[in-house]
Amino acid sequence: MELIQEHPDVSAYLAADEAIDHGHPLVVETADALWTATGGDAYTYAEAAFEFVRDTIPHSRDAGDPRVAWRASDVLGTRNGICHAKSHALVALLRAKGVPAALCYQRLTEDDGSEPLLHGLVALRLPGGDRWARLDPRGNKPGVDARFDLERERLAFPVRPELGEVDYPTLYAGAHAGVLTALRESADRSELWRRLPTAL
């Protein structure tokens, strides 16, 4: 699948906004620690940031956590979030160190094609590179094995077109408005699940 930039200027994928608040002290502190630990190499840093978000911030559904975090700094602070929130955190960490990063989405369903829901992913483009690669920081569990691989996608959920699942090719600089509204206005995760968009 060819990934399509929403904005032709790659600098749009380095910007901060309300959800991707990479100027926040906690995001800066976390990014600096990861950068130092990896020796300041963009590829190694990107892999470390991915694994940090994937492995140290539990997906709130897996953990049974009812709280809803959506701003990157809050996700890092509470160590909690659904796929979209964790994607905001990873994009913020990447952008904090000059790695262009985008939000992207899949439409997923249950095994019988019911209960469609938007799933959040991240795409990154290493500085000086001309190619985007999608990653899924949602967190692994039995049956889910997402990996950092810039050559071959290793996502949590490869789509099943026969069930109406979709890979959306657009790379967004900011969160989808419907996703962001659901995250910001839901009192808990059960309400959030009812409010999340089912498609783009």
mmCIF file of C-alpha atoms in Angstrom:
data_model
loop_
_atom_site.group_PDB
_atom_site.id
_atom_site.type_symbol
_atom_site.label_atom_id
_atom_site.label_comp_id
_atom_site.label_asym_id
_atom_site.label_seq_id
_atom_site.Cartn_x
_atom_site.Cartn_y
_atom_site.Cartn_z
ATOM 1 C CA MET A 1 0.000 0.000 0.000
ATOM 2 C CA GLU A 2 1.286 3.445 -0.908
ATOM 3 C CA LEU A 3 1.137 5.822 2.063
ATOM 4 C CA ILE A 4 -0.096 9.331 1.242
ATOM 5 C CA GLN A 5 0.986 12.447 3.125
ATOM 6 C CA GLU A 6 -1.902 14.679 4.134
ATOM 7 C CA HIS A 7 0.574 17.577 3.931
ATOM 8 C CA PRO A 8 3.259 17.703 1.218
ATOM 9 C CA ASP A 9 5.697 19.496 3.555
ATOM 10 C CA VAL A 10 7.280 16.965 5.895
ATOM 11 C CA SER A 11 7.753 19.694 8.527
ATOM 12 C CA ALA A 12 4.035 19.327 9.308
ATOM 13 C CA TYR A 13 4.940 15.962 10.821
ATOM 14 C CA LEU A 14 7.255 17.610 13.355
ATOM 15 C CA ALA A 15 4.720 20.079 14.764
ATOM 16 C CA ALA A 16 3.230 20.066 18.253
ATOM 17 C CA ASP A 17 -0.473 20.344 19.004
ATOM 18 C CA GLU A 18 -2.816 19.751 21.920
ATOM 19 C CA ALA A 19 -2.590 15.954 21.747
ATOM 20 C CA ILE A 20 0.997 15.672 20.533
ATOM 21 C CA ASP A 21 2.493 17.997 23.131
ATOM 22 C CA HIS A 22 6.144 17.185 22.647
ATOM 23 C CA GLY A 23 7.246 20.418 24.324
ATOM 24 C CA HIS A 24 5.805 19.203 27.642
ATOM 25 C CA PRO A 25 8.538 18.622 30.268
ATOM 26 C CA LEU A 26 7.626 14.953 30.742
ATOM 27 C CA VAL A 27 7.803 14.252 27.014
ATOM 28 C CA VAL A 28 11.106 16.122 26.762
ATOM 29 C CA GLU A 29 12.533 14.287 29.777
ATOM 30 C CA THR A 30 11.474 10.888 28.452
ATOM 31 C CA ALA A 31 12.813 11.637 24.969
ATOM 32 C CA ASP A 32 16.130 12.878 26.372
ATOM 33 C CA ALA A 33 16.561 9.737 28.485
ATOM 34 C CA LEU A 34 15.862 7.459 25.531
ATOM 35 C CA TRP A 35 18.116 9.512 23.260
ATOM 36 C CA THR A 36 21.003 9.324 25.729
ATOM 37 C CA ALA A 37 20.508 5.596 26.272
ATOM 38 C CA THR A 38 20.635 4.927 22.528
ATOM 39 C CA GLY A 39 23.654 7.080 21.744
ATOM 40 C CA GLY A 40 21.834 9.703 19.712
ATOM 41 C CA ASP A 41 21.229 7.657 16.562
ATOM 42 C CA ALA A 42 17.828 8.324 14.948
ATOM 43 C CA TYR A 43 17.127 4.705 13.937
ATOM 44 C CA THR A 44 18.115 3.285 17.321
ATOM 45 C CA TYR A 45 16.207 6.033 19.107
ATOM 46 C CA ALA A 46 13.069 5.404 17.037
ATOM 47 C CA GLU A 47 13.201 1.692 17.850
ATOM 48 C CA ALA A 48 13.727 2.405 21.557
ATOM 49 C CA ALA A 49 10.848 4.911 21.631
ATOM 50 C CA PHE A 50 8.561 2.394 19.914
ATOM 51 C CA GLU A 51 9.465 -0.372 22.353
ATOM 52 C CA PHE A 52 9.119 1.991 25.311
ATOM 53 C CA VAL A 53 5.549 2.920 24.362
ATOM 54 C CA ARG A 54 4.611 -0.597 23.285
ATOM 55 C CA ASP A 55 6.014 -2.349 26.363
ATOM 56 C CA THR A 56 5.906 0.059 29.323
ATOM 57 C CA ILE A 57 2.517 1.708 28.786
ATOM 58 C CA PRO A 58 -0.186 -0.963 29.039
ATOM 59 C CA HIS A 59 -3.112 -0.776 26.639
ATOM 60 C CA SER A 60 -5.958 0.169 28.972
ATOM 61 C CA ARG A 61 -8.229 -2.564 27.631
ATOM 62 C CA ASP A 62 -5.599 -5.233 28.273
ATOM 63 C CA ALA A 63 -4.973 -3.835 31.756
ATOM 64 C CA GLY A 64 -8.657 -3.314 32.607
ATOM 65 C CA ASP A 65 -7.938 0.362 33.296
ATOM 66 C CA PRO A 66 -11.067 2.532 32.918
ATOM 67 C CA ARG A 67 -9.175 5.844 32.699
ATOM 68 C CA VAL A 68 -9.008 7.736 29.413
ATOM 69 C CA ALA A 69 -5.747 9.489 28.566
ATOM 70 C CA TRP A 70 -5.352 11.225 25.227
ATOM 71 C CA ARG A 71 -2.625 13.890 25.447
ATOM 72 C CA ALA A 72 0.887 12.426 24.952
ATOM 73 C CA SER A 73 2.149 13.825 28.245
ATOM 74 C CA ASP A 74 -0.829 12.336 30.107
ATOM 75 C CA VAL A 75 -0.269 8.949 28.491
ATOM 76 C CA LEU A 76 3.347 9.001 29.659
ATOM 77 C CA GLY A 77 2.350 10.270 33.096
ATOM 78 C CA THR A 78 -0.442 7.788 33.791
ATOM 79 C CA ARG A 79 1.149 4.883 31.876
ATOM 80 C CA ASN A 80 -2.247 4.194 30.375
ATOM 81 C CA GLY A 81 -4.016 4.508 27.049
ATOM 82 C CA ILE A 82 -5.783 2.836 24.163
ATOM 83 C CA CYS A 83 -4.127 2.499 20.758
ATOM 84 C CA HIS A 84 -4.870 6.093 19.755
ATOM 85 C CA ALA A 85 -3.461 7.541 22.964
ATOM 86 C CA LYS A 86 -0.348 5.378 22.775
ATOM 87 C CA SER A 87 0.108 6.508 19.168
ATOM 88 C CA HIS A 88 -0.030 10.145 20.320
ATOM 89 C CA ALA A 89 2.707 9.370 22.858
ATOM 90 C CA LEU A 90 4.961 7.678 20.310
ATOM 91 C CA VAL A 91 4.500 10.431 17.728
ATOM 92 C CA ALA A 92 5.383 13.030 20.402
ATOM 93 C CA LEU A 93 8.544 11.168 21.409
ATOM 94 C CA LEU A 94 9.633 10.810 17.788
ATOM 95 C CA ARG A 95 8.957 14.437 16.908
ATOM 96 C CA ALA A 96 10.732 15.582 20.073
ATOM 97 C CA LYS A 97 13.978 14.348 18.531
ATOM 98 C CA GLY A 98 13.345 15.490 14.971
ATOM 99 C CA VAL A 99 11.947 12.258 13.549
ATOM 100 C CA PRO A 100 8.935 13.019 11.310
ATOM 101 C CA ALA A 101 5.963 10.999 12.537
ATOM 102 C CA ALA A 102 2.339 10.693 11.461
ATOM 103 C CA LEU A 103 -0.887 9.195 12.744
ATOM 104 C CA CYS A 104 -2.670 6.665 10.571
ATOM 105 C CA TYR A 105 -5.616 4.353 10.945
ATOM 106 C CA GLN A 106 -7.163 0.987 10.246
ATOM 107 C CA ARG A 107 -10.813 -0.066 10.336
ATOM 108 C CA LEU A 108 -10.948 -3.350 12.251
ATOM 109 C CA THR A 109 -13.784 -5.679 13.238
ATOM 110 C CA GLU A 110 -14.454 -8.723 15.349
ATOM 111 C CA ASP A 111 -13.849 -12.128 13.766
ATOM 112 C CA ASP A 112 -17.398 -12.205 12.368
ATOM 113 C CA GLY A 113 -17.145 -8.727 10.829
ATOM 114 C CA SER A 114 -19.203 -7.068 13.561
ATOM 115 C CA GLU A 115 -18.364 -4.118 15.839
ATOM 116 C CA PRO A 116 -16.136 -2.081 13.508
ATOM 117 C CA LEU A 117 -13.758 0.361 15.169
ATOM 118 C CA LEU A 118 -10.935 2.661 14.124
ATOM 119 C CA HIS A 119 -7.518 1.473 15.266
ATOM 120 C CA GLY A 120 -4.651 3.943 15.613
ATOM 121 C CA LEU A 121 -1.155 3.453 14.209
ATOM 122 C CA VAL A 122 1.991 5.513 13.722
ATOM 123 C CA ALA A 123 4.149 6.050 10.660
ATOM 124 C CA LEU A 124 7.671 7.431 10.795
ATOM 125 C CA ARG A 125 10.197 8.660 8.281
ATOM 126 C CA LEU A 126 13.809 8.749 9.381
ATOM 127 C CA PRO A 127 15.570 12.090 8.835
ATOM 128 C CA GLY A 128 17.090 12.151 5.351
ATOM 129 C CA GLY A 129 14.905 9.251 4.252
ATOM 130 C CA ASP A 130 12.222 9.288 1.591
ATOM 131 C CA ARG A 131 10.071 6.391 2.817
ATOM 132 C CA TRP A 132 7.430 6.096 5.525
ATOM 133 C CA ALA A 133 6.990 2.948 7.616
ATOM 134 C CA ARG A 134 3.963 2.084 9.746
ATOM 135 C CA LEU A 135 4.287 0.804 13.300
ATOM 136 C CA ASP A 136 1.761 -0.324 15.899
ATOM 137 C CA PRO A 137 2.607 0.562 19.528
ATOM 138 C CA ARG A 138 -0.672 -0.781 21.042
ATOM 139 C CA GLY A 139 1.140 -3.439 23.092
ATOM 140 C CA ASN A 140 1.610 -7.142 22.548
ATOM 141 C CA LYS A 141 -0.396 -9.952 24.116
ATOM 142 C CA PRO A 142 -1.140 -13.567 23.177
ATOM 143 C CA GLY A 143 -1.933 -13.531 19.464
ATOM 144 C CA VAL A 144 -0.522 -10.016 18.947
ATOM 145 C CA ASP A 145 3.146 -9.557 18.047
ATOM 146 C CA ALA A 146 3.809 -6.076 16.674
ATOM 147 C CA ARG A 147 7.465 -5.316 15.968
ATOM 148 C CA PHE A 148 9.732 -2.451 14.930
ATOM 149 C CA ASP A 149 10.500 -3.160 11.289
ATOM 150 C CA LEU A 150 10.993 -0.424 8.720
ATOM 151 C CA GLU A 151 11.261 -2.844 5.790
ATOM 152 C CA ARG A 152 8.342 -5.226 6.369
ATOM 153 C CA GLU A 153 5.238 -4.260 8.335
ATOM 154 C CA ARG A 154 4.800 -6.140 11.602
ATOM 155 C CA LEU A 155 1.495 -4.680 12.794
ATOM 156 C CA ALA A 156 -0.705 -5.990 15.574
ATOM 157 C CA PHE A 157 -3.639 -6.589 13.232
ATOM 158 C CA PRO A 158 -3.144 -7.196 9.494
ATOM 159 C CA VAL A 159 -6.456 -6.266 7.881
ATOM 160 C CA ARG A 160 -8.936 -8.835 6.596
ATOM 161 C CA PRO A 161 -10.691 -7.223 3.611
ATOM 162 C CA GLU A 162 -13.254 -10.030 3.467
ATOM 163 C CA LEU A 163 -14.576 -8.747 6.839
ATOM 164 C CA GLY A 164 -14.697 -5.137 5.685
ATOM 165 C CA GLU A 165 -11.433 -4.209 7.376
ATOM 166 C CA VAL A 166 -9.451 -1.388 5.786
ATOM 167 C CA ASP A 167 -5.942 0.041 5.824
ATOM 168 C CA TYR A 168 -6.313 3.790 5.329
ATOM 169 C CA PRO A 169 -3.314 5.168 3.408
ATOM 170 C CA THR A 170 -3.408 8.790 4.600
ATOM 171 C CA LEU A 171 -0.697 10.028 6.965
ATOM 172 C CA TYR A 172 -2.180 12.633 9.299
ATOM 173 C CA ALA A 173 -0.193 15.335 11.063
ATOM 174 C CA GLY A 174 -2.798 15.515 13.833
ATOM 175 C CA ALA A 175 -5.357 13.212 15.367
ATOM 176 C CA HIS A 176 -8.591 12.501 13.477
ATOM 177 C CA ALA A 177 -11.240 14.920 14.775
ATOM 178 C CA GLY A 178 -13.743 12.182 15.645
ATOM 179 C CA VAL A 179 -11.148 10.160 17.549
ATOM 180 C CA LEU A 180 -9.943 13.210 19.436
ATOM 181 C CA THR A 181 -13.488 14.246 20.386
ATOM 182 C CA ALA A 182 -14.256 10.751 21.673
ATOM 183 C CA LEU A 183 -11.054 10.668 23.725
ATOM 184 C CA ARG A 184 -11.534 14.132 25.183
ATOM 185 C CA GLU A 185 -15.224 13.823 26.038
ATOM 186 C CA SER A 186 -15.515 10.264 27.378
ATOM 187 C CA ALA A 187 -15.692 9.826 31.141
ATOM 188 C CA ASP A 188 -14.265 6.313 31.049
ATOM 189 C CA ARG A 189 -13.139 3.620 28.651
ATOM 190 C CA SER A 190 -16.559 1.990 28.326
ATOM 191 C CA GLU A 191 -18.038 5.291 27.159
ATOM 192 C CA LEU A 192 -15.053 5.820 24.882
ATOM 193 C CA TRP A 193 -15.640 2.450 23.201
ATOM 194 C CA ARG A 194 -19.202 3.542 22.343
ATOM 195 C CA ARG A 195 -18.086 6.905 20.998
ATOM 196 C CA LEU A 196 -15.083 6.030 18.845
ATOM 197 C CA PRO A 197 -15.665 6.354 15.082
ATOM 198 C CA THR A 198 -16.198 3.136 13.164
ATOM 199 C CA ALA A 199 -14.604 4.412 9.924
ATOM 200 C CA LEU A 200 -12.895 7.440 8.439
#
